[in-house]
Short mmCIF file of C-alpha atoms and ligand atoms in Angstrom, two decimals:
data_model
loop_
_atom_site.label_atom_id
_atom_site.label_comp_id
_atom_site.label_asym_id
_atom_site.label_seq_id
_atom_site.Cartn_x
_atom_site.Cartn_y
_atom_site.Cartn_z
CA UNK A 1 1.09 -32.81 -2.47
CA UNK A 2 4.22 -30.69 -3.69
CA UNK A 3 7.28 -30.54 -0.92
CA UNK A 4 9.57 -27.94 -0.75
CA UNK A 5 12.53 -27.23 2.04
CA UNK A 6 14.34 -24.16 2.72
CA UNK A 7 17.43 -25.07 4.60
CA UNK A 8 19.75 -22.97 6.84
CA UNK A 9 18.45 -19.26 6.51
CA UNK A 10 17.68 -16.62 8.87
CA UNK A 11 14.59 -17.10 9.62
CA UNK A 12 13.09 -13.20 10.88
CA UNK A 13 9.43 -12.21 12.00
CA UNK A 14 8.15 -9.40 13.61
CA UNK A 15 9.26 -10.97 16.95
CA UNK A 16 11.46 -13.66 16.14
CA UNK A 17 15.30 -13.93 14.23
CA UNK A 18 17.02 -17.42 14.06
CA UNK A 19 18.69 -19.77 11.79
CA UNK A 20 16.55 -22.87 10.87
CA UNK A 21 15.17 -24.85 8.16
CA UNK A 22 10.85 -24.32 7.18
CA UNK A 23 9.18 -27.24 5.18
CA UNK A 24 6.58 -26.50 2.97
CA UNK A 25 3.39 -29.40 1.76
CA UNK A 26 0.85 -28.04 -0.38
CA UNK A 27 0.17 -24.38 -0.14
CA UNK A 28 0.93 -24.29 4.17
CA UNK A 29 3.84 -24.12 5.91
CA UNK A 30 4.04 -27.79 7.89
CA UNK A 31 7.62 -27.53 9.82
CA UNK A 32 10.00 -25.65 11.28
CA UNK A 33 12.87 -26.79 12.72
CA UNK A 34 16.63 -27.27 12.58
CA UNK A 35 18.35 -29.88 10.86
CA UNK A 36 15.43 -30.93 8.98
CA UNK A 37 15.45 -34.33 6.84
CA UNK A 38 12.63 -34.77 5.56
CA UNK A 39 12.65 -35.62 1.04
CA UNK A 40 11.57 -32.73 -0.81
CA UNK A 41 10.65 -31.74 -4.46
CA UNK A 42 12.89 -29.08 -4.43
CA UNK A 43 15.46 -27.98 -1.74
CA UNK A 44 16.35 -24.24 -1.67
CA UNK A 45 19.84 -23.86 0.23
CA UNK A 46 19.23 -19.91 1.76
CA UNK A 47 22.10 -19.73 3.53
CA UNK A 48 23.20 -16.22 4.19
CA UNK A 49 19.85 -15.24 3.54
CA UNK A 50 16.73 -14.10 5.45
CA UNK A 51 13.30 -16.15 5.11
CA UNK A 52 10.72 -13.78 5.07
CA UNK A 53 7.23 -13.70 5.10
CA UNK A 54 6.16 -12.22 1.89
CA UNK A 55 5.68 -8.74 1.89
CA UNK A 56 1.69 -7.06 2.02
CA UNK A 57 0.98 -4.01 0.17
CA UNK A 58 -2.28 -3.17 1.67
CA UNK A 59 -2.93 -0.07 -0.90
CA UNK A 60 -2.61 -0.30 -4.40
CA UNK A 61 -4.58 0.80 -7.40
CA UNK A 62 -4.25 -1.68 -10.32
CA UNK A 63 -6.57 -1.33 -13.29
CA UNK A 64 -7.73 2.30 -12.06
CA UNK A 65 -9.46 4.73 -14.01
CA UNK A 66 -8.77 7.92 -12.76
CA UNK A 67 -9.48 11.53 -14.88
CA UNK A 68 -10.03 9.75 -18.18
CA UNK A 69 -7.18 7.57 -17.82
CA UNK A 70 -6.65 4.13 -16.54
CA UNK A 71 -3.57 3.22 -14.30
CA UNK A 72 -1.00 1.51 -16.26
CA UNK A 73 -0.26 -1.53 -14.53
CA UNK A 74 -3.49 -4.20 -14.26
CA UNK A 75 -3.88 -7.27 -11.92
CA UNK A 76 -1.43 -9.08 -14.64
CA UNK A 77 1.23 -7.05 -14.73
CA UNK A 78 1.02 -4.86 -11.55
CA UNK A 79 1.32 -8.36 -9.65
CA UNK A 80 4.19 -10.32 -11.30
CA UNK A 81 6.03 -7.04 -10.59
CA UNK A 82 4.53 -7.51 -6.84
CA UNK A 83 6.30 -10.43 -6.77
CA UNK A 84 9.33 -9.66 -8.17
CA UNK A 85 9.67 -7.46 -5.09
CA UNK A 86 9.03 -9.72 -2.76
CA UNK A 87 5.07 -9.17 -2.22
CA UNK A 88 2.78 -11.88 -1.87
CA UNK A 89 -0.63 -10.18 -1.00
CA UNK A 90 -2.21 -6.74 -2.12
CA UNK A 91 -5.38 -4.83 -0.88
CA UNK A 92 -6.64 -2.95 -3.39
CA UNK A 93 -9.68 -0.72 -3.97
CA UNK A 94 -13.35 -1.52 -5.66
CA UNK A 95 -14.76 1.73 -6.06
CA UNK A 96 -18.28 2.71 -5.70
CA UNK A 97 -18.95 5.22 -8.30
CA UNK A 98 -22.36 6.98 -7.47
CA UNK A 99 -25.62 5.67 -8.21
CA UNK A 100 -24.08 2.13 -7.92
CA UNK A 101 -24.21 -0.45 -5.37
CA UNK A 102 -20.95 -1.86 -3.47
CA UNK A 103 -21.86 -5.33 -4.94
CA UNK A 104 -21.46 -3.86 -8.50
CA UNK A 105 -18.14 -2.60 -7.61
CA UNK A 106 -17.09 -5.60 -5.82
CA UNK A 107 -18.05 -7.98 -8.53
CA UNK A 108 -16.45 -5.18 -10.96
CA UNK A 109 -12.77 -5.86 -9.58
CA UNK A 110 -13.44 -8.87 -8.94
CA UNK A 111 -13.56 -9.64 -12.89
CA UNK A 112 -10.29 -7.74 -13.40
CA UNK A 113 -8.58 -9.64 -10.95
CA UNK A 114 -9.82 -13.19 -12.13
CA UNK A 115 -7.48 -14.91 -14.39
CA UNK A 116 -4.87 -12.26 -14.20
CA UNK A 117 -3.68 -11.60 -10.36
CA UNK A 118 -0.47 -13.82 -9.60
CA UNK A 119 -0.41 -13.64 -6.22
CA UNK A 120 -3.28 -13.30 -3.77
CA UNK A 121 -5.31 -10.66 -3.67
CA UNK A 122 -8.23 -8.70 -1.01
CA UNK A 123 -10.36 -5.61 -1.69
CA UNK A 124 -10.89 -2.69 0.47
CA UNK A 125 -14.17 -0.65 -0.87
CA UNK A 126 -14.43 2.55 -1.56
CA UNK A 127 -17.73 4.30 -0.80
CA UNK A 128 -18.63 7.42 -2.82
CA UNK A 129 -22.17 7.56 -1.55
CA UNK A 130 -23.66 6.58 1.61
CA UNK A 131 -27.71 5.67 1.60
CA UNK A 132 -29.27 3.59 4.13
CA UNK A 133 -29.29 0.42 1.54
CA UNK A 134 -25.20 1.16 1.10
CA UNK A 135 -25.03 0.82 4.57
CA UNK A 136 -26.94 -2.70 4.79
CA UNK A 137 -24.53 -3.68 1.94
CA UNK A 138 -21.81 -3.04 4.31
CA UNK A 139 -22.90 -5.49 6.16
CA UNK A 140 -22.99 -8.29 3.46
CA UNK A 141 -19.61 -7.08 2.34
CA UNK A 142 -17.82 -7.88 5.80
CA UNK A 143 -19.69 -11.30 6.44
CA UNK A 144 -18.36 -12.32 2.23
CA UNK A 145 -14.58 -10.92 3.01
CA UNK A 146 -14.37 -7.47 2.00
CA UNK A 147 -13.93 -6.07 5.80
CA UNK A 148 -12.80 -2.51 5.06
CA UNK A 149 -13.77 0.95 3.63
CA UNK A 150 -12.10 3.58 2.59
CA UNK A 151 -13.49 6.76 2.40
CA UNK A 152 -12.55 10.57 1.31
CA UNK A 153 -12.42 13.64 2.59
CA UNK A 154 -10.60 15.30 -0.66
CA UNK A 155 -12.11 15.44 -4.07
CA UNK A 156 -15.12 17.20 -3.60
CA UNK A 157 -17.49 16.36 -6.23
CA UNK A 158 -15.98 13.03 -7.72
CA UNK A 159 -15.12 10.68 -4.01
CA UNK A 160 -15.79 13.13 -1.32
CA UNK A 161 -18.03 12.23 1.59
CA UNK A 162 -19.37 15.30 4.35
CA UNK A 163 -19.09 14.67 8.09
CA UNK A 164 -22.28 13.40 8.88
CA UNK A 165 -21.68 10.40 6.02
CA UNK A 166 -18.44 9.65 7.46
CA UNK A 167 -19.66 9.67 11.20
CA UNK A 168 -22.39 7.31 9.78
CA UNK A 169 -20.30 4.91 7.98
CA UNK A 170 -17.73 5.27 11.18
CA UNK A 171 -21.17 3.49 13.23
CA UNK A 172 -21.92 1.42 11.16
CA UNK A 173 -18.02 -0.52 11.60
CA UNK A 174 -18.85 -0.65 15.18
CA UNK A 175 -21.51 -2.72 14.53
CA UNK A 176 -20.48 -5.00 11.51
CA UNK A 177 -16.87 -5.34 12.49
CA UNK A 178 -15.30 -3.63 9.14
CA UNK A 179 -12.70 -1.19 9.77
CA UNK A 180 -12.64 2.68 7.76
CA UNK A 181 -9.62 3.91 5.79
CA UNK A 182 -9.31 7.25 5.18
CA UNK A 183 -7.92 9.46 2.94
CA UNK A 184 -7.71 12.54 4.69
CA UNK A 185 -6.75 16.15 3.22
CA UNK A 186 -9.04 18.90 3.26
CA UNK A 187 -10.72 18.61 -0.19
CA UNK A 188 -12.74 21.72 0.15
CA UNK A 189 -9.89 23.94 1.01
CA UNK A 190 -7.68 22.50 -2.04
CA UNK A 191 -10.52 22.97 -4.46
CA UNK A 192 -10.23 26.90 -3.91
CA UNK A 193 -6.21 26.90 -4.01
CA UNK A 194 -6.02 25.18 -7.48
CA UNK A 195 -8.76 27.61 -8.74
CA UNK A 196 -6.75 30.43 -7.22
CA UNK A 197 -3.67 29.33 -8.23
CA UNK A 198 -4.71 27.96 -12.15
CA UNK A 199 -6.48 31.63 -12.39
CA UNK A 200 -3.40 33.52 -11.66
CA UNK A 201 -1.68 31.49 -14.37
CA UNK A 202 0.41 28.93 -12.16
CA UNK A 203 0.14 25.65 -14.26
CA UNK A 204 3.34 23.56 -13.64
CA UNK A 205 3.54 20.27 -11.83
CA UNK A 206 4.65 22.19 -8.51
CA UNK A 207 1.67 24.04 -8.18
CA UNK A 208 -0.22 20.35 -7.54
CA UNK A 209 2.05 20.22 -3.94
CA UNK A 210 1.49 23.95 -3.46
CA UNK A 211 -2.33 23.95 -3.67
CA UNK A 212 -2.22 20.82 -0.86
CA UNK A 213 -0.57 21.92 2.23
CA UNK A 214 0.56 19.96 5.08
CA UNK A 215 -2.11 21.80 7.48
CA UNK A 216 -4.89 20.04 5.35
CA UNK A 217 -3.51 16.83 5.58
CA UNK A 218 -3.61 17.10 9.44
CA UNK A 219 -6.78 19.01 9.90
CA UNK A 220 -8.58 16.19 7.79
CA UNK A 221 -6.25 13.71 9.76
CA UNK A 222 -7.73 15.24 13.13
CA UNK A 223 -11.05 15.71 11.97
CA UNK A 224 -10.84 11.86 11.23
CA UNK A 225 -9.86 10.41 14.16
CA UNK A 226 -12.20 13.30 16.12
CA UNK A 227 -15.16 11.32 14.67
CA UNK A 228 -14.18 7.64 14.74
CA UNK A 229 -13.44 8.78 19.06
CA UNK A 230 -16.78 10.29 19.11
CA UNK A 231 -18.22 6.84 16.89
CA UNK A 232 -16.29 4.79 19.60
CA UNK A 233 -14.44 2.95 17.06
CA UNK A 234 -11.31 2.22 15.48
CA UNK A 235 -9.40 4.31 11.59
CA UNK A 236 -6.70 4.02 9.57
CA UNK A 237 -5.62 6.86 7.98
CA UNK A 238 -4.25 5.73 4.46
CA UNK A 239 -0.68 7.32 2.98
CA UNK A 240 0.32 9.80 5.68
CA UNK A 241 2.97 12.39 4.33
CA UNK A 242 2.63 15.06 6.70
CA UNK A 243 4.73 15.44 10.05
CA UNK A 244 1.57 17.75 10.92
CA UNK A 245 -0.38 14.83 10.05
CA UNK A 246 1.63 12.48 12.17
CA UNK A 247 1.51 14.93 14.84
CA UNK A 248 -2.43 14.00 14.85
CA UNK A 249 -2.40 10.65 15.14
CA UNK A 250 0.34 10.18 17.99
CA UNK A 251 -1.23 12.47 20.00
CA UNK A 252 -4.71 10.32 19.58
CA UNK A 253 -2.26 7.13 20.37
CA UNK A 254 -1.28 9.18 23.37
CA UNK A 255 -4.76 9.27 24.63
CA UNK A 256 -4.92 5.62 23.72
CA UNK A 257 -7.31 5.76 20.77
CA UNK A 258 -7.34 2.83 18.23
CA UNK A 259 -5.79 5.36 15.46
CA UNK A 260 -3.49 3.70 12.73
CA UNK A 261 -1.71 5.03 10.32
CA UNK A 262 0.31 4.02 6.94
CA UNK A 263 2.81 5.80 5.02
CA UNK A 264 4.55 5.31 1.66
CA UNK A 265 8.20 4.58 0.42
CA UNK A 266 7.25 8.04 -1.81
CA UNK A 267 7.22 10.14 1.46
CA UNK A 268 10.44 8.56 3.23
CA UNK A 269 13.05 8.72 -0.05
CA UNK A 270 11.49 11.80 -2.08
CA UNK A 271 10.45 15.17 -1.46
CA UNK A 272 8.92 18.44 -2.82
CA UNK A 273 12.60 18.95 -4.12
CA UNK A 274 11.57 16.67 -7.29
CA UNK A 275 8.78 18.86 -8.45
CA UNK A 276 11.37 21.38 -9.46
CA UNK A 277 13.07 19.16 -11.61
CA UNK A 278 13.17 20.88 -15.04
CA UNK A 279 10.65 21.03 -17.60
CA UNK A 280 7.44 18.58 -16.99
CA UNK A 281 9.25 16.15 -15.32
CA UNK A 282 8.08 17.25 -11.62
CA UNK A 283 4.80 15.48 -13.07
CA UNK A 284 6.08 11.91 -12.11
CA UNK A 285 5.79 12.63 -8.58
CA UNK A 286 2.20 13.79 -8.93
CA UNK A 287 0.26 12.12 -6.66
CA UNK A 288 -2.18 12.91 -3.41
CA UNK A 289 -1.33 13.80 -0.21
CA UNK A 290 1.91 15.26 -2.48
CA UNK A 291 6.00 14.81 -1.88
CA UNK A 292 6.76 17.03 1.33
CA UNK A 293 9.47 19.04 2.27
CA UNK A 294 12.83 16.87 2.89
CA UNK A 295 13.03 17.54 6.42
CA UNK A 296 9.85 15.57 7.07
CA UNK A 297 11.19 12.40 5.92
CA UNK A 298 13.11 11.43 9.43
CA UNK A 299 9.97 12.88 11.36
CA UNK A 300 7.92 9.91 9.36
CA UNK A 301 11.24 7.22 10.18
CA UNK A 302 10.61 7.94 13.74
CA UNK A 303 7.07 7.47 13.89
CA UNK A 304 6.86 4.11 11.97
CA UNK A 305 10.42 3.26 14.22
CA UNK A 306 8.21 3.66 17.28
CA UNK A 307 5.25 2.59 16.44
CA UNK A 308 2.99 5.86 15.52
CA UNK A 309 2.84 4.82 12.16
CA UNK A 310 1.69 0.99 11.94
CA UNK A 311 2.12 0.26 7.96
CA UNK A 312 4.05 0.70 5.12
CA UNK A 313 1.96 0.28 1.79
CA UNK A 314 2.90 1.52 -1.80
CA UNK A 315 -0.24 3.42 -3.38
CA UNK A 316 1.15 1.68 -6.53
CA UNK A 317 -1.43 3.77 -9.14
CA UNK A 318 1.23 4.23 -12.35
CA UNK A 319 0.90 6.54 -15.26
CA UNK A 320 3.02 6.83 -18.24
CA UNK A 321 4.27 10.42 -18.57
CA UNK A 322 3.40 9.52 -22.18
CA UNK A 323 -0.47 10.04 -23.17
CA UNK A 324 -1.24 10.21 -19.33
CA UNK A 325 0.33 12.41 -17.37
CA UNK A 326 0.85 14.46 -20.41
CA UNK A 327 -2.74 15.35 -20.35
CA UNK A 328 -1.84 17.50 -17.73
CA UNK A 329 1.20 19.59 -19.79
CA UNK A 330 -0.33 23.55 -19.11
CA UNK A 331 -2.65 22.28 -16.09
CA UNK A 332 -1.48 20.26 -13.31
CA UNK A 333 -4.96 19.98 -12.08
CA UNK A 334 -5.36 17.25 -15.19
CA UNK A 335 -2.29 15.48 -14.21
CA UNK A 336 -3.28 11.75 -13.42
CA UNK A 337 -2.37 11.39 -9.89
CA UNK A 338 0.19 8.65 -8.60
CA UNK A 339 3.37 6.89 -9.35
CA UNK A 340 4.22 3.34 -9.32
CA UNK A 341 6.02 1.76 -5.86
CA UNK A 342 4.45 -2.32 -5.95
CA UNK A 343 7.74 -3.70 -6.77
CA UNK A 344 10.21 -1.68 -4.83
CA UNK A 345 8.85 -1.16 -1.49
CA UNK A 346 10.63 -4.25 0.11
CA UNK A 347 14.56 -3.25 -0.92
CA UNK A 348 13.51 0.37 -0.50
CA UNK A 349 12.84 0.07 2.97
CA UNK A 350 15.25 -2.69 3.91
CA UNK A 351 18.01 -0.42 2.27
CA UNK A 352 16.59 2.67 3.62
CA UNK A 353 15.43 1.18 6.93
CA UNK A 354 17.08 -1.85 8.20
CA UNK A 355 20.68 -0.80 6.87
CA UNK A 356 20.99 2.81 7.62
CA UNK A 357 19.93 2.01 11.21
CA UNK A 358 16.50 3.45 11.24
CA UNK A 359 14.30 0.10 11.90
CA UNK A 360 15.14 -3.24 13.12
CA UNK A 361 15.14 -6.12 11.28
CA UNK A 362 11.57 -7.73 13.46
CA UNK A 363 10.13 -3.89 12.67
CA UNK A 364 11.07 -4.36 9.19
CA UNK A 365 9.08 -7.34 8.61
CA UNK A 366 6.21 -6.13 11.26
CA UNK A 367 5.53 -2.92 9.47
CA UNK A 368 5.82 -4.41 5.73
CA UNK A 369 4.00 -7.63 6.42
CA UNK A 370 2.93 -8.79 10.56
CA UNK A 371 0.90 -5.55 11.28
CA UNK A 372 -1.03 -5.06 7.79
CA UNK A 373 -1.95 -8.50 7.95
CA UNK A 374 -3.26 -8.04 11.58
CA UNK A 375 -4.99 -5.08 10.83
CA UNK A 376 -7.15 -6.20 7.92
CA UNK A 377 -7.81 -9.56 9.06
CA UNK A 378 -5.56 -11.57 7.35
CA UNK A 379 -3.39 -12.99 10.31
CA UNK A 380 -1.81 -15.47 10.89
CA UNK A 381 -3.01 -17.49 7.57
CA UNK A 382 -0.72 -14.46 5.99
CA UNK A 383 1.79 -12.07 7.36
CA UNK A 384 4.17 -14.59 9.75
CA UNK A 385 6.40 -17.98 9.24
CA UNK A 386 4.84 -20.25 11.64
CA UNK A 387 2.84 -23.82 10.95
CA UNK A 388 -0.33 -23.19 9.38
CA UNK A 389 0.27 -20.42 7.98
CA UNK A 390 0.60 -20.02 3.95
CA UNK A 391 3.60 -21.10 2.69
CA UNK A 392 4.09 -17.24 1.33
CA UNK A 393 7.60 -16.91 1.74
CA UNK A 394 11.11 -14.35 0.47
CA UNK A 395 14.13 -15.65 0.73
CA UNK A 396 15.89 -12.34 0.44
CA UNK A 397 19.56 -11.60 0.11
CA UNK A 398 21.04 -8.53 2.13
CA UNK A 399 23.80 -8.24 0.33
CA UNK A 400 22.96 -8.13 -3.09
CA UNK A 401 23.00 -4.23 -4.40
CA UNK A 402 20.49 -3.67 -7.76
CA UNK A 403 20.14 -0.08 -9.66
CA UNK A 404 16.76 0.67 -9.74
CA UNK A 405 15.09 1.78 -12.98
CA UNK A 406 12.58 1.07 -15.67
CA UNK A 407 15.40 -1.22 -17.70
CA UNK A 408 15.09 -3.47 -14.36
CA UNK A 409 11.80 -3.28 -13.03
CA UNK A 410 8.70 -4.88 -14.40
CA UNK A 411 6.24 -2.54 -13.93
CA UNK A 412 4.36 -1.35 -17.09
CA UNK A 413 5.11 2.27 -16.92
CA UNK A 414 8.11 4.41 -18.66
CA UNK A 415 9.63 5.74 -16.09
CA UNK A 416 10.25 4.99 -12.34
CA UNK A 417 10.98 7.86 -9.39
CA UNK A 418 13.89 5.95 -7.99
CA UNK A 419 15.68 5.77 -11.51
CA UNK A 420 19.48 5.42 -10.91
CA UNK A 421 18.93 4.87 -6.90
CA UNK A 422 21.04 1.98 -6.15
CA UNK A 423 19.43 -0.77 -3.15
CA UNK A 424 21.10 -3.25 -1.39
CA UNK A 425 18.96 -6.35 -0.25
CA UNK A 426 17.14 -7.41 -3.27
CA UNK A 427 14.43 -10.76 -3.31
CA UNK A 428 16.22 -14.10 -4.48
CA UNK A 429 13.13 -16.48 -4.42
CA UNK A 430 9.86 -15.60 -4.13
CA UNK A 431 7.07 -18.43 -2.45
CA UNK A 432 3.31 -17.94 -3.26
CA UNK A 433 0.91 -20.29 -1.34
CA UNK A 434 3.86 -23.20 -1.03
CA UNK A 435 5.00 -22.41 -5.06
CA UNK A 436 8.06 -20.61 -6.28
CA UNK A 437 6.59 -17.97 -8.24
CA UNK A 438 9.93 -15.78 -8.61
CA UNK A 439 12.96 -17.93 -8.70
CA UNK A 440 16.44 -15.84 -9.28
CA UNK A 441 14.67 -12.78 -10.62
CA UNK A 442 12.50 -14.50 -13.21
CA UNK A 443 8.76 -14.89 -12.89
CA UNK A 444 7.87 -18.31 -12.73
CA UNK A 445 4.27 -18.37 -11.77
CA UNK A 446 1.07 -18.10 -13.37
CA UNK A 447 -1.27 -15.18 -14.07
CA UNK A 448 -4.37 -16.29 -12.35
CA UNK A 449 -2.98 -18.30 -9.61
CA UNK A 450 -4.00 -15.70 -7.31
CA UNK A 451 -7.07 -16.05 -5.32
CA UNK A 452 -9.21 -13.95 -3.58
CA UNK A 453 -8.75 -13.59 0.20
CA UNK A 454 -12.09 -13.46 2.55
CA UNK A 455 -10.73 -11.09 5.46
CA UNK A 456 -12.16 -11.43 9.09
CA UNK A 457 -13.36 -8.18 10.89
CA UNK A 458 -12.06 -6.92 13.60
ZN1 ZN B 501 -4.56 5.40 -3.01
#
């Protein structure tokens, strides 16, 4: 069995900050302790650094097709550059297209993982189409690992589900344990504002954030949480960007509902502002719910700072402006929609969060890490440092500053939204399962080392 020892770092979870050593057999964490002797394989001195428990990006999209195109980054690439960032898990999506079963989309992304993901690796599912057999198939699914579902309320047509499907599915999780995501934004209401707005000749990128307001984003957000109360059981609203959204779900958590809620990196450092950039450009920041106004962006620091907002996942779905989002040059409604976010969403936040005085260093952890892990079953094997648990480990330095861009980034897309934005606290050494995987910003592990995680309901 392979040793490793981490001596002298500052050792932070989402409750705990101290200096101490953490020894590492096999894939688990054995030790932790001060002043710890024991012979090792390899000794990593991380003094003057923090010892992390590797980040969890509980939404991302690798491999996607989406309007004819596929997202750039698959489980090979879109993970190394996971762990380059200091990510150790993902959830991502299996989709149910319609006419299929869930076990045909399960076993679908399960091939592209296999071979290819890095790091480890869970699937929410994504139902398009609800039928009594789809619902004994949730069943299976959350007894074999795949506890959670997200559903839509936008896209009418293509992923959208009516009430009475989503109050079913909502039932169902109270019996079988899973847990609903939901992307909620008023897809009816948005179909008739892009069809307004493309037939009176407004075609730019913009018109994508005009046609999706804020109050559809909370009304869906209400609606959603009005139906899992009435169901008697718990949602998760995925990639929150609305402070009338937010407003939704802390009032619910007022009333002491089980509502949770994630938001993005996307929504807390850009803002509509960037779909006026000249010419096509405002179609990197094409994505759904869109970039809000900039004054929302301390509204959604406050909630995840006390604790209305729970998570803070990437929606890493990448296209190239070239050939992809290009498609959409005199239509916006053709634009692919999302941006990439898997490998900065650590140093983002830390720089954003934890050094401009907006989180503490325990929430920090808690919100990128602790609390997705608790929420979608994966705790404590991930999402802490403690004995036991996977040896899935950051050693992260908080004073190193990096210049974010595609020339330093691995993801497989040409460009990035945070070109030129300089970060300070940047991953050193990244630990996967009790192996260094990213060792002083080159990738040392293995595509296919990364297995599939069987999540416990709730
Ligand atoms: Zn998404």
């Amino acid at each position: 069995m392979s040793t490793l020892l981490i001596k002298n770092g500052t050792i932070v979870t989402a409750t705990d900050l101290y200096t101490g050593d953490v020894f590492v057999e096999g894939d688990r964490i054995s030790t932790i302790g001060t002043a710890l002797t024991m012979p090792a394989d390899r000794t990593i001195d991380a003094t003057g650094k923090y010892v992390l428990p590797g980040g969890i990006d509980v939404h991302t999209h690798l491999d996607m097709p989406f309007g004819g195109s596929t997202s750039a980054d698959d489980f090979e690439s879109g993970t190394i550059a996971a762990a380059h960032g200091g990510t150790t898990t993902i959830v991502d999506f299996a989709i149910q297209y319609k006419g299929q079963t869930l076990h045909h989309a399960w076993n679908t992304w399960m091939k592209k993982a296999e071979g290819k993901a890095a790091i480890d690796y869970g699937f929410h599912m994504i139902i398009t189409e609800l039928s009594n057999q789809v619902e004994q198939e949730m069943d299976a699914l959350v007894g074999q690992g795949v506890t959670s579902f997200k559903l839509f309320m936008a896209y009418p047509g293509v992923f959208m589900l009516d009430d009475a499907s989503i109050f079913r599915a909502l039932l169902r999780t109270g019996e079988n344990g899973g847990t609903i995501c939901m992307h909620a934004e008023n897809g009816g209401v948005i179909d008739v504002l892009v069809k307004k707005a493309l037939a009176e000749g407004r075609t730019a990128p913009k018109y994508h954030a005009l046609t999706r307001p804020a109050r559809a984003e909370a009304e869906a957000t209400h609606r959603a949480i009005a139906l899992a109360e009435m169901a008697g059981v718990p949602i998760y609203i995925v990639h929150l960007s609305a402070a009338e959204a937010l407003e939704m779900v802390t009032e619910a958590r007022d009333r002491g509902l089980p509502a949770y809620a994630e938001t993005c990196p996307q929504y807390l450092f850009l803002s509509y502002d960037n779909y006026e950039e000249p010419g096509f450009d405002g179609a990197k920041y094409v994505m759904s719910p869109p970039l809000r106004a900039r004054e929302t962006q301390d509204r959604l620091w406050r909630g995840l700072a006390f604790n209305d907002l729970q998570a803070i996942s990437t929606d890493h779905c990448p296209f190239c402006m070239k050939e992809q989002k290009e498609l959409g040059q005199g239509d916006f409604s053709k634009i692919p929609n999302g941006a990439p976010g898997i490998e900065t969403r650590m140093s983002l936040v830390y720089d954003g969060g934890v050094r401009a005085g907006r989180l503490s260093l325990n929430r920090f952890v808690e919100l990128t890490s602790t609390s997705p892990a608790k929420i979608f079953g994966l705790f404590p094997r991930k999402g802490t440092i403690a004995p036991g648990s996977d040896a899935d480990i950051v050693v992260f330095d908080p004073n190193r500053t990096m210049r974010l861009g595609v020339n330093t980034l691995h993801m497989k897309v040409d460009y990035n939204p945070y070109e030129g934005r300089e970060v300070t606290g940047v991953t050193d050494t990244v630990i996967s399962r009790g192996k260094v995987i990213v060792d002083g910003g080159t990738f040392t592990g293995r595509a296919g080392a990364g297995s599939f995680l069987k999540r416990s309901p709730r």
